[in-house]
C-alpha positions as protocol buffer text, in pm:
chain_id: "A"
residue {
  index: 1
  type: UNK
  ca { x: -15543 y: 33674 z: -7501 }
}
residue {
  index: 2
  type: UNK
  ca { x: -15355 y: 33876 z: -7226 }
}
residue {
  index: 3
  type: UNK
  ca { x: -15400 y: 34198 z: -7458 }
}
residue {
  index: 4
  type: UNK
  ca { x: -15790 y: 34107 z: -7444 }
}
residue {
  index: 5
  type: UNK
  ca { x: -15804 y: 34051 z: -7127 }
}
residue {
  index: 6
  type: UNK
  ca { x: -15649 y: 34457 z: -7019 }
}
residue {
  index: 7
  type: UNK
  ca { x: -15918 y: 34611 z: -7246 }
}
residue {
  index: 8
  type: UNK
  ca { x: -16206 y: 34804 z: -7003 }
}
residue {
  index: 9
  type: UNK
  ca { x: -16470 y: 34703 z: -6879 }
}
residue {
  index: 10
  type: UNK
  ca { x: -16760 y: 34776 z: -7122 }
}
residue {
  index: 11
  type: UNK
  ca { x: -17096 y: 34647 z: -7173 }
}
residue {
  index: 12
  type: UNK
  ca { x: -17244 y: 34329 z: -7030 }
}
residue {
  index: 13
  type: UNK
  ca { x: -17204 y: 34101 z: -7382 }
}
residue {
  index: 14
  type: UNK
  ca { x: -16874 y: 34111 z: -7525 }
}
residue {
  index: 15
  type: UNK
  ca { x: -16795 y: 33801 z: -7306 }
}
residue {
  index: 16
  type: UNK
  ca { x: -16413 y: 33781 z: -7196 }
}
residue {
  index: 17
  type: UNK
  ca { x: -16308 y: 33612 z: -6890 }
}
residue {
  index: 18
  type: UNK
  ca { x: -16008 y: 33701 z: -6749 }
}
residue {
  index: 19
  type: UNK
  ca { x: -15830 y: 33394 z: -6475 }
}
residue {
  index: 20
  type: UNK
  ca { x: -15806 y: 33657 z: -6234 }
}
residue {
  index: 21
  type: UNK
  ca { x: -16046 y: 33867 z: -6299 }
}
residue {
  index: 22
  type: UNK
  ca { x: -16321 y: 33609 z: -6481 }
}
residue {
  index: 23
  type: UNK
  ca { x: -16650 y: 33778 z: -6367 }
}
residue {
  index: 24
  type: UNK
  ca { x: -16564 y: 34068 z: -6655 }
}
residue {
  index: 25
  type: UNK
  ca { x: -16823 y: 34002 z: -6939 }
}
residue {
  index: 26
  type: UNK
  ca { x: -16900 y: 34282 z: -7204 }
}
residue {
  index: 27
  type: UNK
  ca { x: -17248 y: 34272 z: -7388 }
}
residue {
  index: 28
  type: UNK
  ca { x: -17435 y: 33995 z: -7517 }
}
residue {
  index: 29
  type: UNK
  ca { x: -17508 y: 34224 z: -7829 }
}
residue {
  index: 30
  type: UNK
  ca { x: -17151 y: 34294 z: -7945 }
}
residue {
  index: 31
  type: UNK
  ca { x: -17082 y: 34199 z: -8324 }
}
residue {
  index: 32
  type: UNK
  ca { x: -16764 y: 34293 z: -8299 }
}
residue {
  index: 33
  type: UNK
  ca { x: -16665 y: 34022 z: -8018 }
}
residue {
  index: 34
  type: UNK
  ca { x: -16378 y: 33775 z: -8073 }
}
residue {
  index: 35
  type: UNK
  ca { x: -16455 y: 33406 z: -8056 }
}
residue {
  index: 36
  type: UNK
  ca { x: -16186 y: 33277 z: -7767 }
}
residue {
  index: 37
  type: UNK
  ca { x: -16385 y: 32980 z: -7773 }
}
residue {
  index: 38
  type: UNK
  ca { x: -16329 y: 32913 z: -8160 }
}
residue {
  index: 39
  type: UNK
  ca { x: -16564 y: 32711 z: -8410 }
}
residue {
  index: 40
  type: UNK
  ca { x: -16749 y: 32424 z: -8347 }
}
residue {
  index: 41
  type: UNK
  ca { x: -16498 y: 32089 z: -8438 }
}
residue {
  index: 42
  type: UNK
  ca { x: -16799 y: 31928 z: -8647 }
}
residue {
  index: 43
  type: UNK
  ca { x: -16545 y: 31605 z: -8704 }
}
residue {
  index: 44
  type: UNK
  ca { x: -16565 y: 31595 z: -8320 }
}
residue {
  index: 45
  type: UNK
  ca { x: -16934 y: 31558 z: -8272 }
}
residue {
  index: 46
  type: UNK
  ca { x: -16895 y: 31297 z: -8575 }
}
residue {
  index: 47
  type: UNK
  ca { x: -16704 y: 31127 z: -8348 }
}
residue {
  index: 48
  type: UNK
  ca { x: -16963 y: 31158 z: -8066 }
}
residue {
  index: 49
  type: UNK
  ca { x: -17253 y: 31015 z: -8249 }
}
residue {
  index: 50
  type: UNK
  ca { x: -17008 y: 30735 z: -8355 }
}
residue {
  index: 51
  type: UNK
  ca { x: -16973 y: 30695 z: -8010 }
}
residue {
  index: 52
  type: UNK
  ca { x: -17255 y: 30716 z: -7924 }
}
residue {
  index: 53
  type: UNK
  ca { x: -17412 y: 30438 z: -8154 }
}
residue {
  index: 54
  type: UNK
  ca { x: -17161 y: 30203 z: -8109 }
}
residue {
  index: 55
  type: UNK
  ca { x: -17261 y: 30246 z: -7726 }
}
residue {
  index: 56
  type: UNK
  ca { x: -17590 y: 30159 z: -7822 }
}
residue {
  index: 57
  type: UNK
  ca { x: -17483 y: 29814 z: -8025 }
}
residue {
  index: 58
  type: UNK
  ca { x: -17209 y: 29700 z: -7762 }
}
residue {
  index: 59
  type: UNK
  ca { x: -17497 y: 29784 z: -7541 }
}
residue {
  index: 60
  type: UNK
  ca { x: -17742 y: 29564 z: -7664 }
}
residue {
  index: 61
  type: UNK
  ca { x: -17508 y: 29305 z: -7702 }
}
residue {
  index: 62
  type: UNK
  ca { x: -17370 y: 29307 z: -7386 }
}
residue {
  index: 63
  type: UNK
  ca { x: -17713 y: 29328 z: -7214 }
}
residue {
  index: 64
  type: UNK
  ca { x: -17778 y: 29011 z: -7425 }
}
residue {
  index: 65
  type: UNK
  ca { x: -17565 y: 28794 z: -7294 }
}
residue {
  index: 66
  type: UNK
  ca { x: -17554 y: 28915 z: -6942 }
}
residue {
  index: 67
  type: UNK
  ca { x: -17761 y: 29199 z: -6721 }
}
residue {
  index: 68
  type: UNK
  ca { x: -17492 y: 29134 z: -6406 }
}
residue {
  index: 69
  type: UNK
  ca { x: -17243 y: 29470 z: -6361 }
}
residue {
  index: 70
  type: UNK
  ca { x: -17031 y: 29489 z: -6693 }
}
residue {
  index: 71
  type: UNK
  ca { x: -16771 y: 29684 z: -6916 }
}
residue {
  index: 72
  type: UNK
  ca { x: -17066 y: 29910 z: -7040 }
}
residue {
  index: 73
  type: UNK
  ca { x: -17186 y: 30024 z: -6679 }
}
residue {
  index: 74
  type: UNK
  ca { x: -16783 y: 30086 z: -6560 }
}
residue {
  index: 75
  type: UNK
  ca { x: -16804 y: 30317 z: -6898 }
}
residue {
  index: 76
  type: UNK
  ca { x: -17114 y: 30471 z: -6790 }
}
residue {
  index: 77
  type: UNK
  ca { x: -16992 y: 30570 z: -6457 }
}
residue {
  index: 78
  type: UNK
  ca { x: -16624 y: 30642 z: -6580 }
}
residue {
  index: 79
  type: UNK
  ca { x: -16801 y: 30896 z: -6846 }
}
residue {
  index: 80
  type: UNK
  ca { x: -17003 y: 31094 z: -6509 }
}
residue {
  index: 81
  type: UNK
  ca { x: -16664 y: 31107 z: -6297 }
}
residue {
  index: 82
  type: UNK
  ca { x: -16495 y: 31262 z: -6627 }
}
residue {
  index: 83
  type: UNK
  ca { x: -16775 y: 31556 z: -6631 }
}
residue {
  index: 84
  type: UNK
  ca { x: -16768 y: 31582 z: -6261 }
}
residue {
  index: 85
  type: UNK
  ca { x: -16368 y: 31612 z: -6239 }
}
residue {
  index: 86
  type: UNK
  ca { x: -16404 y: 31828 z: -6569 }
}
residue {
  index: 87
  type: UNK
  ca { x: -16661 y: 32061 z: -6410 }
}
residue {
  index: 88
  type: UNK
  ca { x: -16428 y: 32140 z: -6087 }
}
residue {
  index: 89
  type: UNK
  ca { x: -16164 y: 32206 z: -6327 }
}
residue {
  index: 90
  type: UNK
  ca { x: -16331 y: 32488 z: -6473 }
}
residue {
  index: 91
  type: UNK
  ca { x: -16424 y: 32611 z: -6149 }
}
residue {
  index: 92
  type: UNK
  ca { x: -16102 y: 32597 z: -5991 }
}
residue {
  index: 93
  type: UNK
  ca { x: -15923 y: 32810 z: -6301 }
}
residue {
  index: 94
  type: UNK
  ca { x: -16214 y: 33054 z: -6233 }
}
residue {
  index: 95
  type: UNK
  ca { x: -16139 y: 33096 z: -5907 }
}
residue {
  index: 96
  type: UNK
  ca { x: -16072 y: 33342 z: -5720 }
}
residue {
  index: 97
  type: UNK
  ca { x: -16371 y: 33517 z: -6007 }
}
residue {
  index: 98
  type: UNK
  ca { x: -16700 y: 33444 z: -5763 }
}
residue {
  index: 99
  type: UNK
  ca { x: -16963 y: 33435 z: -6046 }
}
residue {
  index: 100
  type: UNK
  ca { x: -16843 y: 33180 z: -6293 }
}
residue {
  index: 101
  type: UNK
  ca { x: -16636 y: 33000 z: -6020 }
}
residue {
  index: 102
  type: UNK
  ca { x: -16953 y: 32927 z: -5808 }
}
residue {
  index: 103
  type: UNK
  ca { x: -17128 y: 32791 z: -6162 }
}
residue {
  index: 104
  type: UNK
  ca { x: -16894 y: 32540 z: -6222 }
}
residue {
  index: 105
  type: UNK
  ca { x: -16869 y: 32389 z: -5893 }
}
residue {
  index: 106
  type: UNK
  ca { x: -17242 y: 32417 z: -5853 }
}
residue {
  index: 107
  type: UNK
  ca { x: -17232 y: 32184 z: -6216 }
}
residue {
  index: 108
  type: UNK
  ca { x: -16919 y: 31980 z: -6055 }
}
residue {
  index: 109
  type: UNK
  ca { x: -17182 y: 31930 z: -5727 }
}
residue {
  index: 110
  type: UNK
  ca { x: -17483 y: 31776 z: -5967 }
}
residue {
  index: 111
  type: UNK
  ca { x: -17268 y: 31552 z: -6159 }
}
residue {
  index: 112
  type: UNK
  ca { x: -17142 y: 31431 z: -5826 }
}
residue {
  index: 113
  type: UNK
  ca { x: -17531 y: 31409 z: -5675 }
}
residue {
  index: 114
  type: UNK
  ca { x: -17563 y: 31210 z: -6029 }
}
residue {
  index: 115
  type: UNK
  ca { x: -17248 y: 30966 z: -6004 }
}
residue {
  index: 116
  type: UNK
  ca { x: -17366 y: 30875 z: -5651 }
}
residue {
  index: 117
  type: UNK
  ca { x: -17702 y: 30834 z: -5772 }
}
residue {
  index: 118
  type: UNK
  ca { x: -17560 y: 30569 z: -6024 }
}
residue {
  index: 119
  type: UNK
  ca { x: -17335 y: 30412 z: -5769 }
}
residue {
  index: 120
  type: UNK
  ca { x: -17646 y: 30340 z: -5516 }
}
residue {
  index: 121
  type: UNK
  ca { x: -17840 y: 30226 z: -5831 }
}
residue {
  index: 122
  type: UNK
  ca { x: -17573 y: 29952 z: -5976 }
}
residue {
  index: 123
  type: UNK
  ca { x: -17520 y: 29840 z: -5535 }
}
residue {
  index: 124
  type: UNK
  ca { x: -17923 y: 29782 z: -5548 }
}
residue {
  index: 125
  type: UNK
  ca { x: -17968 y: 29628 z: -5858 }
}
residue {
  index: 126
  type: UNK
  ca { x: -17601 y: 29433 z: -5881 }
}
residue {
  index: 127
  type: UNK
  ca { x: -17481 y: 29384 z: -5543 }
}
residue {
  index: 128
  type: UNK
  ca { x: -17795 y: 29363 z: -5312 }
}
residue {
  index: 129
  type: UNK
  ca { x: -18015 y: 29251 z: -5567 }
}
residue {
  index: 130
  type: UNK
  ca { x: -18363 y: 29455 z: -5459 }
}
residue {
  index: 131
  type: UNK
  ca { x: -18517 y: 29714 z: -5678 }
}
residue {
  index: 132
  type: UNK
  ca { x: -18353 y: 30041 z: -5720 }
}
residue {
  index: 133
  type: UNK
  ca { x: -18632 y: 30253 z: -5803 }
}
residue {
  index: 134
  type: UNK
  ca { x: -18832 y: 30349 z: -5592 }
}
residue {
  index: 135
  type: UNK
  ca { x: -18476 y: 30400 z: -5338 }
}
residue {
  index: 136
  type: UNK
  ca { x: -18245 y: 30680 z: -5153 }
}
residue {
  index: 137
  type: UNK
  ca { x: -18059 y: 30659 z: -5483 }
}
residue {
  index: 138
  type: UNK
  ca { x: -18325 y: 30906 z: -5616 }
}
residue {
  index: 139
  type: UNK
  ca { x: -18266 y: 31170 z: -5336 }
}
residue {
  index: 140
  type: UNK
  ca { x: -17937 y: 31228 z: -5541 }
}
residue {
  index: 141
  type: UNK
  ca { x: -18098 y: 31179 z: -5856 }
}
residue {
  index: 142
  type: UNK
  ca { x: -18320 y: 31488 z: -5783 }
}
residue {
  index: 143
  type: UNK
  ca { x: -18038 y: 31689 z: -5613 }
}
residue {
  index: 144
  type: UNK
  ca { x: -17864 y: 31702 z: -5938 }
}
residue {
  index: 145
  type: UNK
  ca { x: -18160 y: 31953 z: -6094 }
}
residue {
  index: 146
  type: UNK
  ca { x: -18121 y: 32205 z: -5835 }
}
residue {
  index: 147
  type: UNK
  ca { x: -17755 y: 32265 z: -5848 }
}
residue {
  index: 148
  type: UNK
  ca { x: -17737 y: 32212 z: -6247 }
}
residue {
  index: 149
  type: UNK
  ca { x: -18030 y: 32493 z: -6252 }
}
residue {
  index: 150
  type: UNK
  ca { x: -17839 y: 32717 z: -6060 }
}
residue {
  index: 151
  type: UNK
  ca { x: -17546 y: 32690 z: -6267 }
}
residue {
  index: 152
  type: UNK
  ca { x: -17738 y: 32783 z: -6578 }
}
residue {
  index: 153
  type: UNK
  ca { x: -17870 y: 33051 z: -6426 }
}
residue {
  index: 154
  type: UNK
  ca { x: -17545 y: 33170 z: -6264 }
}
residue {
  index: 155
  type: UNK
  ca { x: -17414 y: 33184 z: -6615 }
}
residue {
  index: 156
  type: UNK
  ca { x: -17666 y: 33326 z: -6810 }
}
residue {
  index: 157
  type: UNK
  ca { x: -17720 y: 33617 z: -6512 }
}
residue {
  index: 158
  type: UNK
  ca { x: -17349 y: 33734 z: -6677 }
}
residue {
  index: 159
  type: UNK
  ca { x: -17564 y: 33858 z: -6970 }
}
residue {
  index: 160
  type: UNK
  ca { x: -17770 y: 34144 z: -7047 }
}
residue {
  index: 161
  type: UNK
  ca { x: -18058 y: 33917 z: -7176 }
}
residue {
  index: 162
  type: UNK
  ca { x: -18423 y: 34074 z: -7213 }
}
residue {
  index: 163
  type: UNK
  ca { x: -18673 y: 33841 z: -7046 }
}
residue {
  index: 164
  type: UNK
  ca { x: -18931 y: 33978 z: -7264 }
}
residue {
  index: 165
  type: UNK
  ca { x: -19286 y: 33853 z: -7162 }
}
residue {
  index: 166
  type: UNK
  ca { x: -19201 y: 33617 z: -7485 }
}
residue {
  index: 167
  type: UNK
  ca { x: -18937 y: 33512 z: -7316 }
}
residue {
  index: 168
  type: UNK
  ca { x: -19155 y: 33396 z: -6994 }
}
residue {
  index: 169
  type: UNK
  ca { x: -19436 y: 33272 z: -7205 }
}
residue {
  index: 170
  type: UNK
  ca { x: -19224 y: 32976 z: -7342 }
}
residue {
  index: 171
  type: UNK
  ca { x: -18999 y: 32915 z: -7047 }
}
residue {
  index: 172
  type: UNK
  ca { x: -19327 y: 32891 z: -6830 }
}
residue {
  index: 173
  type: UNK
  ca { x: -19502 y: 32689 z: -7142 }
}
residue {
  index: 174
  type: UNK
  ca { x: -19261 y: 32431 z: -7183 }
}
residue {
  index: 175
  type: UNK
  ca { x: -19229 y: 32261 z: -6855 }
}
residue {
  index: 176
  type: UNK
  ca { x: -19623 y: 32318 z: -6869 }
}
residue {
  index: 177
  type: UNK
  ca { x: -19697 y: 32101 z: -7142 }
}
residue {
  index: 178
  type: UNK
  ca { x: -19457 y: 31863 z: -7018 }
}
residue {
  index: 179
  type: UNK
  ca { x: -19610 y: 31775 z: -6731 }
}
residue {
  index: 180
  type: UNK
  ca { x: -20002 y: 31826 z: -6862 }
}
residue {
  index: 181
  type: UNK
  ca { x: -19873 y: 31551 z: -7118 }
}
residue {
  index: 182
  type: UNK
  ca { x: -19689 y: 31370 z: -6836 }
}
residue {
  index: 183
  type: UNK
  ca { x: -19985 y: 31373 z: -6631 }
}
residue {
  index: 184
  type: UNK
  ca { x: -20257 y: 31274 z: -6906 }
}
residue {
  index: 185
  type: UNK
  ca { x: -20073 y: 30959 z: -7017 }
}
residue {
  index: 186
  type: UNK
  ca { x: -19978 y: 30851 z: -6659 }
}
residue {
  index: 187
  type: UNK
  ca { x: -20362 y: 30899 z: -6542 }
}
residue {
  index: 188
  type: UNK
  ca { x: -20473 y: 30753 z: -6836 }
}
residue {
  index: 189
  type: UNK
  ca { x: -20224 y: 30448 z: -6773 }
}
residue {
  index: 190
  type: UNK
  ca { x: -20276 y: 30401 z: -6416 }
}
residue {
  index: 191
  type: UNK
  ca { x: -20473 y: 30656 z: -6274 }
}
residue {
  index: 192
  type: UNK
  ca { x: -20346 y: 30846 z: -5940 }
}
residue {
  index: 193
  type: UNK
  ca { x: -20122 y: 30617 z: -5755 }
}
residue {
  index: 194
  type: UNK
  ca { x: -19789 y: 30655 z: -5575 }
}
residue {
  index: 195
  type: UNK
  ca { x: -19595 y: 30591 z: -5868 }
}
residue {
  index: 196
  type: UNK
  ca { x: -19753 y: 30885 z: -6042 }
}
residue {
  index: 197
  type: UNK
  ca { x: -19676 y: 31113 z: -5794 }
}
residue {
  index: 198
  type: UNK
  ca { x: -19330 y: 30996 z: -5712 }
}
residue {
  index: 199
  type: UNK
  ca { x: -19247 y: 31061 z: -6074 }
}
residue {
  index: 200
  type: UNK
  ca { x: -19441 y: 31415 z: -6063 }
}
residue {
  index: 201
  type: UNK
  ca { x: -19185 y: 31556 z: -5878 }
}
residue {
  index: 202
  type: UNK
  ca { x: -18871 y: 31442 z: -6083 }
}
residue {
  index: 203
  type: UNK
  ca { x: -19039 y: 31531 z: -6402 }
}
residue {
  index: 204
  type: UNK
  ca { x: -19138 y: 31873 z: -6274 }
}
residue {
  index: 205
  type: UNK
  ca { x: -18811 y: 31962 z: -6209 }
}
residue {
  index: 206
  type: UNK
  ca { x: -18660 y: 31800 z: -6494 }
}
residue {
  index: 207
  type: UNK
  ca { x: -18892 y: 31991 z: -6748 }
}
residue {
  index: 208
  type: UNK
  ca { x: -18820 y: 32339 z: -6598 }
}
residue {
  index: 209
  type: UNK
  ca { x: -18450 y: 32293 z: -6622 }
}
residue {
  index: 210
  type: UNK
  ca { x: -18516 y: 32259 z: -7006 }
}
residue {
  index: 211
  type: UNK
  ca { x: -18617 y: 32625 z: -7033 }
}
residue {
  index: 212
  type: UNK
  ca { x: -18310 y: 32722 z: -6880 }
}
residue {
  index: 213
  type: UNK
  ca { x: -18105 y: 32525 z: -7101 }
}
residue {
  index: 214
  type: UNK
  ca { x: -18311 y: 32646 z: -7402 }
}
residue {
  index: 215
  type: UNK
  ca { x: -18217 y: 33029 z: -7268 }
}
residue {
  index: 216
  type: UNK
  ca { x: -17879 y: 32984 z: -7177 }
}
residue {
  index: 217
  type: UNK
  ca { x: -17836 y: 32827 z: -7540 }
}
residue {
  index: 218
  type: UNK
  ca { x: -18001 y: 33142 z: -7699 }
}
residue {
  index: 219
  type: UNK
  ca { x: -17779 y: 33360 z: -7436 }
}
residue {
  index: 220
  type: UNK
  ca { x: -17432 y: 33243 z: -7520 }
}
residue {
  index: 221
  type: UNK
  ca { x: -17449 y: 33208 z: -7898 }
}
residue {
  index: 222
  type: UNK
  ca { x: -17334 y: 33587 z: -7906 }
}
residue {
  index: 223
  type: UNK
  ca { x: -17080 y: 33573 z: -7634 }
}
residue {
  index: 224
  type: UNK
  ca { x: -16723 y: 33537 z: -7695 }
}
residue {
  index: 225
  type: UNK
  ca { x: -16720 y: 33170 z: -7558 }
}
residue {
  index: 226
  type: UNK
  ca { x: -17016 y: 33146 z: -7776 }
}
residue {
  index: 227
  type: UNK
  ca { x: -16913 y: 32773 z: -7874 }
}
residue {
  index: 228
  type: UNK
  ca { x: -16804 y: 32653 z: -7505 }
}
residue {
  index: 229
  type: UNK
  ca { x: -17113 y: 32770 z: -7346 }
}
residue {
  index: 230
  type: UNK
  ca { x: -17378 y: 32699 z: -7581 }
}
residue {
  index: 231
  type: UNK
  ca { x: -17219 y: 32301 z: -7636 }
}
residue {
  index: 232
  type: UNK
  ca { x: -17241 y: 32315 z: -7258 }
}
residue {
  index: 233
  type: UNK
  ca { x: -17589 y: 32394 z: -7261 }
}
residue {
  index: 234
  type: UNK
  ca { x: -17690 y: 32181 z: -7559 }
}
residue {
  index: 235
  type: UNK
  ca { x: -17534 y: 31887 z: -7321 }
}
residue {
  index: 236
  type: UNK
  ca { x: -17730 y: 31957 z: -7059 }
}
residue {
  index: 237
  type: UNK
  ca { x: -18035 y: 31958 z: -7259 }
}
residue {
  index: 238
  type: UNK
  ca { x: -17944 y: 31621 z: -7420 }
}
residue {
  index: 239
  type: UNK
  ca { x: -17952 y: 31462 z: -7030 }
}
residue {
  index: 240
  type: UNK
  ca { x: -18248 y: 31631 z: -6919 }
}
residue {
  index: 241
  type: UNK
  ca { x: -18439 y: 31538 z: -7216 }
}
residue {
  index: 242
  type: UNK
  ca { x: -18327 y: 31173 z: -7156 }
}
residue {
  index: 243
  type: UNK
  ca { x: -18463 y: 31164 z: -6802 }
}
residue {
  index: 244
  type: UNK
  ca { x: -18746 y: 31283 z: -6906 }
}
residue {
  index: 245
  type: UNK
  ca { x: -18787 y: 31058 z: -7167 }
}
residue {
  index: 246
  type: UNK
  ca { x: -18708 y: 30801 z: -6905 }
}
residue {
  index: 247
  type: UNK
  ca { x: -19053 y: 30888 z: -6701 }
}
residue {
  index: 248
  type: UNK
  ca { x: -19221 y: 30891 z: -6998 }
}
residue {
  index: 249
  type: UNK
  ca { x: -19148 y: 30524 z: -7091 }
}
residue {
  index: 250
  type: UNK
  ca { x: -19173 y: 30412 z: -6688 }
}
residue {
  index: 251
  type: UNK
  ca { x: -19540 y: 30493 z: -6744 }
}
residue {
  index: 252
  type: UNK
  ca { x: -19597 y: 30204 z: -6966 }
}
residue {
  index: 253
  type: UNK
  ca { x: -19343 y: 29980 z: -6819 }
}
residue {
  index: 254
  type: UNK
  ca { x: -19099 y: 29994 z: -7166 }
}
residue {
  index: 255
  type: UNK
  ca { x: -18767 y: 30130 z: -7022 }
}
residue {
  index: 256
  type: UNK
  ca { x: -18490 y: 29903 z: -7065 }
}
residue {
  index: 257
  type: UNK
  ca { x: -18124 y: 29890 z: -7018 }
}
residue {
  index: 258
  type: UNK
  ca { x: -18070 y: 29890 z: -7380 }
}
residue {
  index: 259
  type: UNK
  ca { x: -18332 y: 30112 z: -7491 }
}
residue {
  index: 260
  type: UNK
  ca { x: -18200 y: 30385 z: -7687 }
}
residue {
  index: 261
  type: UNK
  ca { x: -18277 y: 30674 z: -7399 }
}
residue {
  index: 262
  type: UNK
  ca { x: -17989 y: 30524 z: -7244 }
}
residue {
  index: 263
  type: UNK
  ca { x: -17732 y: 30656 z: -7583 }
}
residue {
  index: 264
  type: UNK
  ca { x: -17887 y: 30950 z: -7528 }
}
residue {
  index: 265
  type: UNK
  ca { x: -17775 y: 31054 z: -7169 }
}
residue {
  index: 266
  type: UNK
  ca { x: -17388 y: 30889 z: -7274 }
}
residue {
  index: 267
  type: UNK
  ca { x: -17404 y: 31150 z: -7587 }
}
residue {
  index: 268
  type: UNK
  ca { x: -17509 y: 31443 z: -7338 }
}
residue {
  index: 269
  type: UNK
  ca { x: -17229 y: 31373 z: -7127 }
}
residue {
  index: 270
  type: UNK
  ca { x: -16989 y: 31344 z: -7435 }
}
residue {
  index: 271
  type: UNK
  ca { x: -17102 y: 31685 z: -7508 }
}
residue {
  index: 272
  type: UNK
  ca { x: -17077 y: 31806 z: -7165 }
}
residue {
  index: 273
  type: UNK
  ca { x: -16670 y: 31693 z: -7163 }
}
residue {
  index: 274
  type: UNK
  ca { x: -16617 y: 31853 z: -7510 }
}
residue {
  index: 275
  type: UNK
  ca { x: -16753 y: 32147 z: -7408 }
}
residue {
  index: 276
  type: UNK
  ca { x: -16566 y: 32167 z: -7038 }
}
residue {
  index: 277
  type: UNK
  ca { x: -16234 y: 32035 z: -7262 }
}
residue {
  index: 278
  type: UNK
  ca { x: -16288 y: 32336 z: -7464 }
}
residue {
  index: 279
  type: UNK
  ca { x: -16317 y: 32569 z: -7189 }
}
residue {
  index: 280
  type: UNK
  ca { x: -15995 y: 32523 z: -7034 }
}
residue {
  index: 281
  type: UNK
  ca { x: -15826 y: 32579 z: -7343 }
}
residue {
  index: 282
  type: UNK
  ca { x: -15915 y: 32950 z: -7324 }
}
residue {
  index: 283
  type: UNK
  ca { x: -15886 y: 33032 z: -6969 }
}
């Protein structure tokens, strides 16, 4: 590692991060570049998906028998303050690098807009016993977009990646037909009320951080962290989806604490922690 990390500087794509130095990255198009970041552990996402559907079952079961505050939400929130401690890790062993360091806190930041987002939510529902949605727990819910989109663009701006008019085409598309499809069953639903609009906005934001989690996924798969960065990315997509999803089913009244959208943010995070767990082991 230290004998990688003297080499020049050379093209933007041979990614190597150095702890003092970590803002170094060498061409995206390098065959030649090391994995630090190793192969993906396939017996560990096993494990995740086992995880993951158990979650599910105890889930349902628990949600059975009681809807009051419960071992599954202290796991829920438990799982967000592991990413969140995980994520200021990373950014701390970047430091005093400015690029990458300023990435990871920014992710560190959303995953604390999205644990105090979850905290308000369980004092509304659990403590104070008045409906959490529409409530200031949602300010933090959307403040967890911005930051988490600057992050994945922080990163992926460490790349020489060609935004080919492609490129724009499907990054602009996708959130596009998101929201037209959004928009066509909520209208269709319930026509152009409050709730519609409140939603709008969360949606909006939510869809257009997909095409930067679609990018940075194509981005990283040929850096030397190829592994770390592209699970990170695939994690974030997994949570984004899920909130979307969420909206989605809010229009016809079907979300649930046991539905399954819920498995799918717990196996995002799960992803997220691998991925930040795997990071630190090569920096």
């Amino acid at each position: 590692m230290q004998d990688l990390i003297k080499q020049p500087h050379k093209t933007l794509s041979f990614t190597l991060l150095n702890r003092f130095n970590p803002d170094i990255i060498m061409s995206s198009e390098s065959n030649a570049s090391p994995r630090l970041g190793g192969k993906i552990d396939y017996k560990i996402l096993a494990v995740i998906l086992c995880l993951t559907l158990a979650y599910h079952v105890v889930n349902n079961a628990i949600k059975d028998i009681t809807e009051e505050f419960n071992a599954i939400d202290i796991a829920e929130l438990s799982l967000q303050l592991v990413v969140m401690i995980s994520a200021f890790i990373i950014s701390k062993l970047y430091w005093p690098g400015k690029i990458f360091g300023r990435a990871y806190f920014a992710l560190g930041v959303a995953f604390a807009m999205w644990f105090t987002a979850e905290v308000l939510w369980q004092i509304f529902e659990n403590i104070l016993f008045i409906e959490p949605y529409p409530s200031v727990a949602d300010i933090f819910y959307f403040a967890f977009y911005p930051f988490a989109i600057y992050h994945m663009i922080t990163n992926i701006r460490g790349f020489e990646v060609k935004i080919t008019k492609k490129t724009k085409a499907w990054m602009i598309a996708i959130p596009v037909i998101i929201v037209s499809a959004y928009s066509y069953l909520a209208i269709s639903s319930e026509g152009t009320n409050f709730h519609y609009y409140y939603s709008l906005i969360f949606v909006s934001i939510a869809s257009t951080s997909i095409s930067f989690a679609i990018l940075g996924a194509q981005s990283f798969r040929h850096s030397a962290l190829a592994v770390v960065w592209s699970l990170l990315a695939v994690g974030l997509f997994f949570h984004t989806f899920a909130d979307i999803w969420y909206y989605y089913l809010e229009i016809f009244g079907q979300y649930t604490d046991t539905h399954i959208v819920n498995a799918l943010w717990q196996a995002g995070w799960m992803v997220i922690v691998y991925s930040l767990y795997r990071h630190q082991k090569v920096l």
